[in-house]
């Protein structure tokens, strides 16, 4: 009993130092670093100390909210119950789970940070914007002390437990801001091997020809700068994030490999003009696969659940095809990334939220996530399991990783590239009109590189 009381008091002290408090007590955020001032942090700790002590000593219910993808609701419910059981000696919990896609988390959170969830999952390319807006709690020494006291690990342990690229993705200005939850945020090609051969899927030309002959289609989301960038990256073009939050992009010029942006667009138009090509809305690939009309689709591990039953014994996956660019066969590139779980800087129970975020991303949770949805873990022990090593989708992702790029872009990148992709998908440009293609590329680059208001 004395040991338990000592732990409770230690938790109260540590959490009171780490708790954020509400908007009236939260610190101001620097626009470039997202760091909270020490004075404001001291005020926040003082404001929350009494409440935290009372909660730890009287068993008051701790309320938290978690946001995750719609497909993860069952998984989150299961793991939240496990968290409650693991920490039942310290507190009673009321944890509400909400639906928010990792791809749209940033936009929703930044609409009203204080009203957002205490813990939320998001794609790694959103980290910088969330930090600069002051939306993410820095995982500092105080947070490490919380983890060491109650999870039995420090932040150094968390870093060692996950692959290096995932820790890099969760770090900004040498500060860790989130816990890696997966390392499979990339795309490749699912296909039905009973319809398509390995030779068929090697290039877009042979892939579409074989699909057309079989009366099937190949699906891909073109109206997204995450997916359509793969054509430009493969041809040697780049994007980058500047210190002021703007994006650098060279798609309207000539790449390091000697191809022009016009060359790439012509290759894309050749693909989208095929009757065997289906331009899928973002997030709708799984529905199209399940419909039975596709024999192949460009997507990621999250759609393995749809592809396996749809393709049956023919279920297969491989790297992306090559595409025709200026008469050459160019290997299509892709984006490499991770999914992360962060803690809201305005949460009222920051220490508990950190413990929950760590629990939802630890080895056991990542292993369970893979078992339920074939989500590729960032945890090194989970990755080493026989089940992960033999997974069809993850092997394809690994094959494509040689041609993958870590995409660093600013907020202005997404709308222009989505609009540009839709123009390609709808065949609103002619492959014979170089001037019109160049003009469209110039407009794209102008929109992407616009200053941040």
Short mmCIF file of C-alpha atoms in Angstrom, two decimals:
data_model
loop_
_atom_site.label_atom_id
_atom_site.label_comp_id
_atom_site.label_asym_id
_atom_site.label_seq_id
_atom_site.Cartn_x
_atom_site.Cartn_y
_atom_site.Cartn_z
CA UNK A 1 0.00 0.00 0.00
CA UNK A 2 2.82 2.44 0.83
CA UNK A 3 4.39 1.74 -2.53
CA UNK A 4 1.09 2.41 -4.29
CA UNK A 5 0.58 5.67 -2.40
CA UNK A 6 4.10 6.74 -3.28
CA UNK A 7 3.41 6.05 -6.93
CA UNK A 8 0.18 8.01 -6.78
CA UNK A 9 1.91 10.99 -5.23
CA UNK A 10 4.71 10.79 -7.76
CA UNK A 11 2.16 10.69 -10.56
CA UNK A 12 0.38 13.70 -9.13
CA UNK A 13 3.62 15.68 -8.97
CA UNK A 14 4.81 14.67 -12.42
CA UNK A 15 1.49 15.16 -14.12
CA UNK A 16 0.98 18.54 -12.50
CA UNK A 17 4.30 19.65 -13.92
CA UNK A 18 3.38 18.31 -17.35
CA UNK A 19 -0.32 19.15 -17.60
CA UNK A 20 -1.26 21.81 -20.10
CA UNK A 21 -4.46 23.27 -18.72
CA UNK A 22 -7.09 25.12 -20.72
CA UNK A 23 -6.75 28.06 -23.01
CA UNK A 24 -6.60 30.57 -20.17
CA UNK A 25 -3.40 29.03 -18.83
CA UNK A 26 -1.66 27.73 -21.93
CA UNK A 27 1.49 29.44 -23.16
CA UNK A 28 1.93 31.43 -26.33
CA UNK A 29 3.52 29.65 -29.26
CA UNK A 30 6.36 30.92 -31.39
CA UNK A 31 5.37 30.79 -35.06
CA UNK A 32 8.60 29.11 -36.14
CA UNK A 33 9.38 26.69 -33.35
CA UNK A 34 6.07 25.99 -31.64
CA UNK A 35 7.86 26.10 -28.24
CA UNK A 36 5.84 27.14 -25.22
CA UNK A 37 7.43 29.73 -22.94
CA UNK A 38 8.79 28.57 -19.57
CA UNK A 39 6.79 31.18 -17.70
CA UNK A 40 3.55 30.03 -19.28
CA UNK A 41 4.42 26.42 -18.56
CA UNK A 42 5.00 27.24 -14.88
CA UNK A 43 1.61 28.98 -14.76
CA UNK A 44 -0.04 25.99 -16.39
CA UNK A 45 1.54 23.60 -13.89
CA UNK A 46 0.40 25.70 -10.95
CA UNK A 47 -3.13 25.96 -12.32
CA UNK A 48 -3.48 22.19 -12.70
CA UNK A 49 -1.56 20.93 -9.66
CA UNK A 50 -4.54 20.90 -7.30
CA UNK A 51 -6.84 19.14 -9.76
CA UNK A 52 -4.23 16.52 -10.62
CA UNK A 53 -3.42 15.79 -6.97
CA UNK A 54 -7.10 15.42 -6.18
CA UNK A 55 -7.64 13.06 -9.10
CA UNK A 56 -4.75 10.83 -8.10
CA UNK A 57 -5.61 10.67 -4.41
CA UNK A 58 -9.41 10.43 -4.55
CA UNK A 59 -9.82 8.27 -7.64
CA UNK A 60 -11.60 10.99 -9.59
CA UNK A 61 -12.45 9.94 -13.13
CA UNK A 62 -9.92 11.09 -15.75
CA UNK A 63 -11.63 12.15 -18.99
CA UNK A 64 -9.79 11.85 -22.30
CA UNK A 65 -10.72 11.82 -25.98
CA UNK A 66 -8.97 9.93 -28.77
CA UNK A 67 -9.35 10.39 -32.52
CA UNK A 68 -8.47 7.73 -35.06
CA UNK A 69 -9.43 6.47 -38.50
CA UNK A 70 -12.86 5.00 -39.07
CA UNK A 71 -11.25 1.66 -39.87
CA UNK A 72 -9.46 1.72 -36.50
CA UNK A 73 -12.46 2.15 -34.24
CA UNK A 74 -12.62 -1.49 -33.14
CA UNK A 75 -8.86 -1.60 -32.64
CA UNK A 76 -8.89 1.60 -30.57
CA UNK A 77 -11.80 0.40 -28.45
CA UNK A 78 -9.93 -2.82 -27.66
CA UNK A 79 -6.67 -1.09 -26.80
CA UNK A 80 -8.34 1.65 -24.74
CA UNK A 81 -9.97 -1.03 -22.59
CA UNK A 82 -6.54 -2.63 -22.16
CA UNK A 83 -5.13 0.76 -21.10
CA UNK A 84 -7.86 1.20 -18.49
CA UNK A 85 -7.06 -2.22 -17.08
CA UNK A 86 -3.32 -1.58 -17.07
CA UNK A 87 -3.74 1.64 -15.05
CA UNK A 88 -6.76 0.63 -12.97
CA UNK A 89 -4.77 0.97 -9.72
CA UNK A 90 -4.16 4.65 -10.36
CA UNK A 91 -7.39 6.12 -11.68
CA UNK A 92 -10.78 5.56 -13.26
CA UNK A 93 -11.03 6.65 -16.89
CA UNK A 94 -13.73 7.97 -19.19
CA UNK A 95 -12.14 7.75 -22.64
CA UNK A 96 -14.22 8.74 -25.64
CA UNK A 97 -13.17 7.60 -29.12
CA UNK A 98 -13.98 9.65 -32.22
CA UNK A 99 -13.52 9.23 -35.95
CA UNK A 100 -10.95 11.37 -37.72
CA UNK A 101 -8.84 10.24 -40.68
CA UNK A 102 -5.08 10.59 -40.28
CA UNK A 103 -5.07 12.35 -43.65
CA UNK A 104 -7.40 15.15 -42.47
CA UNK A 105 -6.45 15.34 -38.78
CA UNK A 106 -4.38 18.51 -39.13
CA UNK A 107 -7.15 20.48 -40.80
CA UNK A 108 -9.70 19.43 -38.21
CA UNK A 109 -7.41 20.02 -35.24
CA UNK A 110 -6.31 23.46 -36.42
CA UNK A 111 -9.92 24.55 -36.92
CA UNK A 112 -10.20 24.65 -33.11
CA UNK A 113 -7.20 23.21 -31.27
CA UNK A 114 -8.74 23.49 -27.82
CA UNK A 115 -11.84 21.58 -28.93
CA UNK A 116 -9.82 18.83 -30.62
CA UNK A 117 -9.10 15.41 -29.10
CA UNK A 118 -6.51 14.99 -26.36
CA UNK A 119 -4.80 12.24 -28.37
CA UNK A 120 -5.01 11.96 -32.15
CA UNK A 121 -3.41 10.08 -35.01
CA UNK A 122 -2.05 11.90 -38.05
CA UNK A 123 0.22 11.45 -41.07
CA UNK A 124 3.81 12.54 -40.53
CA UNK A 125 3.71 15.24 -43.22
CA UNK A 126 1.37 17.22 -40.94
CA UNK A 127 3.81 17.42 -38.03
CA UNK A 128 5.47 20.74 -38.84
CA UNK A 129 2.17 22.56 -39.34
CA UNK A 130 0.78 21.15 -36.09
CA UNK A 131 3.92 22.12 -34.17
CA UNK A 132 4.07 25.63 -35.61
CA UNK A 133 0.42 26.16 -34.70
CA UNK A 134 1.11 25.12 -31.11
CA UNK A 135 -1.20 22.11 -31.35
CA UNK A 136 1.22 19.38 -30.22
CA UNK A 137 2.65 18.82 -26.77
CA UNK A 138 6.43 18.54 -26.78
CA UNK A 139 7.59 15.20 -25.40
CA UNK A 140 10.26 16.62 -23.09
CA UNK A 141 12.01 15.50 -19.89
CA UNK A 142 8.81 15.87 -17.86
CA UNK A 143 7.01 13.54 -20.22
CA UNK A 144 9.92 11.12 -20.12
CA UNK A 145 9.63 11.07 -16.31
CA UNK A 146 5.92 10.24 -16.58
CA UNK A 147 6.68 7.33 -18.88
CA UNK A 148 9.52 6.06 -16.71
CA UNK A 149 7.38 6.13 -13.54
CA UNK A 150 4.29 4.49 -14.99
CA UNK A 151 5.12 2.76 -18.28
CA UNK A 152 8.57 1.64 -17.20
CA UNK A 153 10.35 3.29 -20.12
CA UNK A 154 11.83 6.63 -21.09
CA UNK A 155 11.63 8.56 -24.33
CA UNK A 156 15.05 7.15 -25.19
CA UNK A 157 13.48 3.70 -24.95
CA UNK A 158 10.66 4.79 -27.24
CA UNK A 159 13.22 6.02 -29.77
CA UNK A 160 15.15 2.75 -29.58
CA UNK A 161 11.96 0.71 -29.94
CA UNK A 162 11.04 2.24 -33.32
CA UNK A 163 12.82 2.40 -36.67
CA UNK A 164 14.93 5.48 -37.16
CA UNK A 165 12.90 6.93 -40.02
CA UNK A 166 9.76 6.95 -37.87
CA UNK A 167 11.52 8.82 -35.06
CA UNK A 168 12.86 11.32 -37.58
CA UNK A 169 9.33 11.81 -38.85
CA UNK A 170 8.09 12.49 -35.31
CA UNK A 171 10.86 14.99 -34.51
CA UNK A 172 11.10 18.72 -35.26
CA UNK A 173 13.94 21.02 -34.23
CA UNK A 174 15.47 18.16 -32.21
CA UNK A 175 12.30 17.69 -30.13
CA UNK A 176 10.08 14.62 -30.25
CA UNK A 177 6.43 15.62 -30.69
CA UNK A 178 4.64 12.31 -31.30
CA UNK A 179 4.82 8.55 -30.95
CA UNK A 180 5.29 6.51 -34.16
CA UNK A 181 2.44 4.10 -34.70
CA UNK A 182 3.33 2.67 -38.13
CA UNK A 183 5.98 2.84 -40.84
CA UNK A 184 3.92 1.82 -43.84
CA UNK A 185 2.56 5.12 -45.12
CA UNK A 186 3.46 4.50 -48.73
CA UNK A 187 1.85 3.03 -51.84
CA UNK A 188 2.49 0.22 -54.31
CA UNK A 189 0.43 -2.02 -56.63
CA UNK A 190 -2.10 -4.62 -55.53
CA UNK A 191 -3.09 -7.01 -58.32
CA UNK A 192 -4.97 -10.19 -59.12
CA UNK A 193 -2.39 -12.72 -60.32
CA UNK A 194 -5.14 -14.90 -61.81
CA UNK A 195 -5.74 -12.08 -64.32
CA UNK A 196 -2.33 -10.40 -64.56
CA UNK A 197 1.15 -11.89 -64.85
CA UNK A 198 4.34 -10.50 -63.38
CA UNK A 199 5.24 -9.27 -66.86
CA UNK A 200 1.88 -7.50 -67.17
CA UNK A 201 2.37 -5.49 -63.98
CA UNK A 202 5.90 -4.38 -64.84
CA UNK A 203 4.76 -1.33 -66.82
CA UNK A 204 1.66 0.80 -67.10
CA UNK A 205 1.50 0.04 -70.83
CA UNK A 206 1.33 -3.74 -70.39
CA UNK A 207 -0.79 -3.46 -67.24
CA UNK A 208 -3.54 -1.44 -68.91
CA UNK A 209 -3.44 -3.58 -72.06
CA UNK A 210 -3.89 -6.78 -70.04
CA UNK A 211 -6.64 -5.23 -67.89
CA UNK A 212 -8.53 -4.09 -70.99
CA UNK A 213 -8.24 -7.54 -72.55
CA UNK A 214 -9.72 -9.04 -69.36
CA UNK A 215 -12.57 -6.54 -69.23
CA UNK A 216 -11.20 -5.11 -65.98
CA UNK A 217 -9.78 -1.79 -64.80
CA UNK A 218 -6.82 -0.49 -62.83
CA UNK A 219 -7.63 2.02 -60.11
CA UNK A 220 -5.57 4.90 -58.76
CA UNK A 221 -6.18 8.25 -57.06
CA UNK A 222 -4.80 10.90 -59.40
CA UNK A 223 -6.40 13.97 -57.80
CA UNK A 224 -4.00 13.98 -54.84
CA UNK A 225 -0.52 15.44 -54.55
CA UNK A 226 0.46 12.46 -52.46
CA UNK A 227 -0.17 9.98 -55.26
CA UNK A 228 0.41 11.96 -58.46
CA UNK A 229 3.80 13.15 -57.17
CA UNK A 230 5.02 9.60 -57.78
CA UNK A 231 5.25 10.24 -61.51
CA UNK A 232 7.32 13.40 -61.02
CA UNK A 233 9.55 11.89 -58.32
CA UNK A 234 10.26 8.92 -60.56
CA UNK A 235 11.37 11.26 -63.33
CA UNK A 236 13.77 13.11 -61.02
CA UNK A 237 11.67 16.08 -59.91
CA UNK A 238 11.55 17.28 -56.32
CA UNK A 239 9.56 19.08 -53.65
CA UNK A 240 10.82 20.62 -50.42
CA UNK A 241 9.72 22.53 -47.35
CA UNK A 242 11.27 25.95 -46.81
CA UNK A 243 11.97 27.51 -43.42
CA UNK A 244 9.07 29.93 -43.85
CA UNK A 245 6.59 27.11 -44.43
CA UNK A 246 6.40 27.56 -48.20
CA UNK A 247 7.04 24.75 -50.66
CA UNK A 248 9.75 24.49 -53.28
CA UNK A 249 8.80 22.56 -56.41
CA UNK A 250 10.42 22.21 -59.85
CA UNK A 251 7.78 20.35 -61.83
CA UNK A 252 7.46 23.08 -64.47
CA UNK A 253 11.12 22.79 -65.49
CA UNK A 254 13.66 20.09 -66.34
CA UNK A 255 14.61 17.40 -63.83
CA UNK A 256 18.00 16.13 -62.78
CA UNK A 257 17.38 13.15 -65.09
CA UNK A 258 16.79 15.39 -68.11
CA UNK A 259 13.01 15.03 -68.37
CA UNK A 260 10.66 17.99 -68.55
CA UNK A 261 7.45 18.43 -66.61
CA UNK A 262 5.63 18.32 -69.94
CA UNK A 263 7.16 14.89 -70.60
CA UNK A 264 5.77 13.60 -67.30
CA UNK A 265 2.30 15.01 -67.89
CA UNK A 266 2.14 13.42 -71.33
CA UNK A 267 2.93 10.09 -69.72
CA UNK A 268 0.19 10.62 -67.15
CA UNK A 269 -2.32 11.58 -69.85
CA UNK A 270 -1.47 8.44 -71.78
CA UNK A 271 -2.37 6.39 -68.69
CA UNK A 272 -5.57 8.22 -67.74
CA UNK A 273 -6.87 8.17 -71.32
CA UNK A 274 -7.06 4.37 -71.29
CA UNK A 275 -10.52 2.87 -70.90
CA UNK A 276 -8.92 0.39 -68.51
CA UNK A 277 -7.90 3.16 -66.11
CA UNK A 278 -10.22 4.21 -63.28
CA UNK A 279 -9.55 7.50 -61.50
CA UNK A 280 -10.63 6.84 -57.91
CA UNK A 281 -11.65 9.50 -55.43
CA UNK A 282 -9.29 9.83 -52.49
CA UNK A 283 -10.26 7.19 -49.93
CA UNK A 284 -12.49 5.26 -52.32
CA UNK A 285 -9.99 2.71 -53.67
CA UNK A 286 -11.10 0.03 -51.21
CA UNK A 287 -14.72 0.34 -52.34
CA UNK A 288 -13.68 0.04 -55.97
CA UNK A 289 -11.57 -3.03 -55.22
CA UNK A 290 -14.46 -4.62 -53.32
CA UNK A 291 -16.80 -3.96 -56.25
CA UNK A 292 -14.94 -6.58 -58.30
CA UNK A 293 -14.35 -4.28 -61.28
CA UNK A 294 -10.61 -3.89 -60.69
CA UNK A 295 -7.80 -6.33 -61.36
CA UNK A 296 -5.19 -3.97 -59.89
CA UNK A 297 -5.01 -0.81 -57.80
CA UNK A 298 -2.40 1.64 -56.60
CA UNK A 299 -2.82 1.93 -52.84
CA UNK A 300 -1.24 1.02 -49.49
CA UNK A 301 -1.42 -1.56 -46.74
CA UNK A 302 -4.67 -0.09 -45.42
CA UNK A 303 -6.48 -1.56 -48.44
CA UNK A 304 -5.10 -5.08 -47.99
CA UNK A 305 -8.34 -5.97 -46.19
CA UNK A 306 -10.28 -5.17 -49.36
CA UNK A 307 -7.79 -6.63 -51.84
CA UNK A 308 -7.35 -10.05 -50.22
CA UNK A 309 -10.98 -11.19 -50.44
CA UNK A 310 -11.57 -9.45 -53.76
CA UNK A 311 -8.62 -11.12 -55.50
CA UNK A 312 -8.85 -14.39 -53.57
CA UNK A 313 -6.18 -16.92 -54.45
CA UNK A 314 -4.81 -14.40 -56.94
CA UNK A 315 -4.05 -11.82 -54.24
CA UNK A 316 -0.61 -10.32 -54.95
CA UNK A 317 1.30 -7.06 -54.64
CA UNK A 318 4.46 -5.58 -56.08
CA UNK A 319 6.30 -2.31 -56.68
CA UNK A 320 4.70 0.32 -58.89
CA UNK A 321 4.94 -0.07 -62.68
CA UNK A 322 7.19 1.93 -64.96
CA UNK A 323 5.56 4.56 -67.17
CA UNK A 324 6.42 5.95 -70.59
CA UNK A 325 8.18 9.32 -70.34
CA UNK A 326 9.76 10.90 -73.40
CA UNK A 327 10.00 7.46 -74.99
CA UNK A 328 11.71 5.88 -71.97
CA UNK A 329 10.37 3.48 -69.37
CA UNK A 330 10.72 5.37 -66.08
CA UNK A 331 10.18 3.68 -62.74
CA UNK A 332 7.30 5.37 -60.95
CA UNK A 333 8.28 6.82 -57.58
CA UNK A 334 6.20 7.05 -54.41
CA UNK A 335 6.02 8.67 -51.00
CA UNK A 336 7.52 7.09 -47.88
CA UNK A 337 6.00 8.05 -44.59
CA UNK A 338 4.73 7.10 -41.16
CA UNK A 339 1.63 7.51 -39.07
CA UNK A 340 2.05 9.21 -35.72
CA UNK A 341 0.06 9.76 -32.54
CA UNK A 342 0.34 13.08 -30.74
CA UNK A 343 -1.00 14.78 -27.64
CA UNK A 344 -2.94 18.03 -27.80
CA UNK A 345 -0.98 20.89 -26.21
CA UNK A 346 -4.21 22.19 -24.65
CA UNK A 347 -5.33 18.96 -22.98
CA UNK A 348 -6.29 19.11 -19.31
CA UNK A 349 -4.70 15.76 -18.39
CA UNK A 350 -1.47 15.86 -20.34
CA UNK A 351 0.40 13.22 -18.36
CA UNK A 352 -2.41 10.71 -18.70
CA UNK A 353 -2.75 11.58 -22.38
CA UNK A 354 0.96 10.90 -22.92
CA UNK A 355 0.63 7.55 -21.17
CA UNK A 356 -2.36 6.70 -23.35
CA UNK A 357 -0.59 7.73 -26.57
CA UNK A 358 2.44 5.64 -25.62
CA UNK A 359 0.23 2.66 -24.79
CA UNK A 360 -1.65 2.87 -28.10
CA UNK A 361 1.67 2.81 -29.99
CA UNK A 362 3.75 0.35 -27.97
CA UNK A 363 4.92 -3.03 -29.25
CA UNK A 364 1.81 -4.90 -28.12
CA UNK A 365 -0.51 -2.34 -29.71
CA UNK A 366 1.39 -2.19 -32.99
CA UNK A 367 1.43 -5.98 -33.18
CA UNK A 368 -2.32 -6.06 -32.58
CA UNK A 369 -2.83 -3.31 -35.20
CA UNK A 370 -1.05 -5.50 -37.71
CA UNK A 371 -3.10 -8.55 -36.74
CA UNK A 372 -6.36 -6.69 -37.23
CA UNK A 373 -5.58 -4.53 -40.26
CA UNK A 374 -2.14 -5.50 -41.57
CA UNK A 375 -0.81 -2.07 -40.64
CA UNK A 376 2.98 -2.15 -40.96
CA UNK A 377 4.60 -1.50 -37.57
CA UNK A 378 7.39 0.95 -36.83
CA UNK A 379 8.30 -1.03 -33.71
CA UNK A 380 11.43 -3.04 -34.47
CA UNK A 381 10.32 -6.12 -32.54
CA UNK A 382 6.93 -6.15 -34.26
CA UNK A 383 8.64 -5.80 -37.63
CA UNK A 384 10.84 -8.82 -36.90
CA UNK A 385 7.93 -11.21 -36.42
CA UNK A 386 7.42 -14.00 -38.96
CA UNK A 387 3.90 -12.76 -39.71
CA UNK A 388 5.08 -9.27 -40.69
CA UNK A 389 8.09 -10.56 -42.62
CA UNK A 390 5.91 -12.83 -44.77
CA UNK A 391 3.16 -10.28 -45.43
CA UNK A 392 2.39 -9.76 -49.13
CA UNK A 393 1.58 -6.04 -48.90
CA UNK A 394 4.51 -5.14 -46.66
CA UNK A 395 6.90 -7.00 -48.94
CA UNK A 396 5.61 -4.93 -51.86
CA UNK A 397 6.06 -1.76 -49.82
CA UNK A 398 9.63 -2.79 -49.06
CA UNK A 399 10.24 -3.44 -52.77
CA UNK A 400 8.91 0.02 -53.65
CA UNK A 401 10.86 1.72 -50.85
CA UNK A 402 13.94 1.85 -53.09
CA UNK A 403 12.03 4.34 -55.24
CA UNK A 404 10.25 6.21 -52.45
CA UNK A 405 10.74 9.82 -51.34
CA UNK A 406 10.04 11.39 -47.96
CA UNK A 407 7.64 14.14 -48.94
CA UNK A 408 8.22 17.47 -47.17
CA UNK A 409 5.77 20.11 -48.33
CA UNK A 410 3.84 23.08 -46.94
CA UNK A 411 0.11 23.63 -46.64
CA UNK A 412 -0.11 25.37 -50.02
CA UNK A 413 0.97 22.21 -51.81
CA UNK A 414 -2.19 20.17 -51.47
CA UNK A 415 -5.02 22.05 -53.18
CA UNK A 416 -3.11 22.96 -56.39
CA UNK A 417 -1.76 19.43 -56.83
CA UNK A 418 -5.22 17.95 -56.22
CA UNK A 419 -6.76 20.30 -58.79
CA UNK A 420 -3.97 19.55 -61.25
CA UNK A 421 -4.48 15.82 -60.78
CA UNK A 422 -8.19 16.20 -61.46
CA UNK A 423 -7.38 18.03 -64.70
CA UNK A 424 -5.26 15.04 -65.72
CA UNK A 425 -7.89 12.54 -64.64
CA UNK A 426 -10.61 14.33 -66.60
CA UNK A 427 -8.42 14.61 -69.72
CA UNK A 428 -8.80 18.39 -69.80
CA UNK A 429 -5.38 18.70 -71.42
CA UNK A 430 -4.29 17.34 -74.78
CA UNK A 431 -1.05 15.41 -75.01
CA UNK A 432 -0.47 17.20 -78.32
CA UNK A 433 -0.60 20.70 -76.80
CA UNK A 434 2.75 21.33 -75.13
CA UNK A 435 1.99 24.99 -74.53
CA UNK A 436 -1.24 24.25 -72.66
CA UNK A 437 0.50 21.60 -70.55
CA UNK A 438 3.33 24.00 -69.71
CA UNK A 439 0.83 26.70 -68.77
CA UNK A 440 -0.97 24.29 -66.45
CA UNK A 441 2.33 23.34 -64.84
CA UNK A 442 3.24 27.00 -64.38
CA UNK A 443 -0.11 27.60 -62.67
CA UNK A 444 0.46 24.56 -60.46
CA UNK A 445 3.90 25.73 -59.34
CA UNK A 446 2.64 29.27 -58.76
CA UNK A 447 -0.11 27.98 -56.48
CA UNK A 448 2.13 25.56 -54.58
CA UNK A 449 4.87 28.14 -53.94
CA UNK A 450 2.50 30.92 -52.82
CA UNK A 451 3.42 32.74 -49.63
CA UNK A 452 1.80 31.76 -46.34
CA UNK A 453 -0.72 34.35 -45.25
#
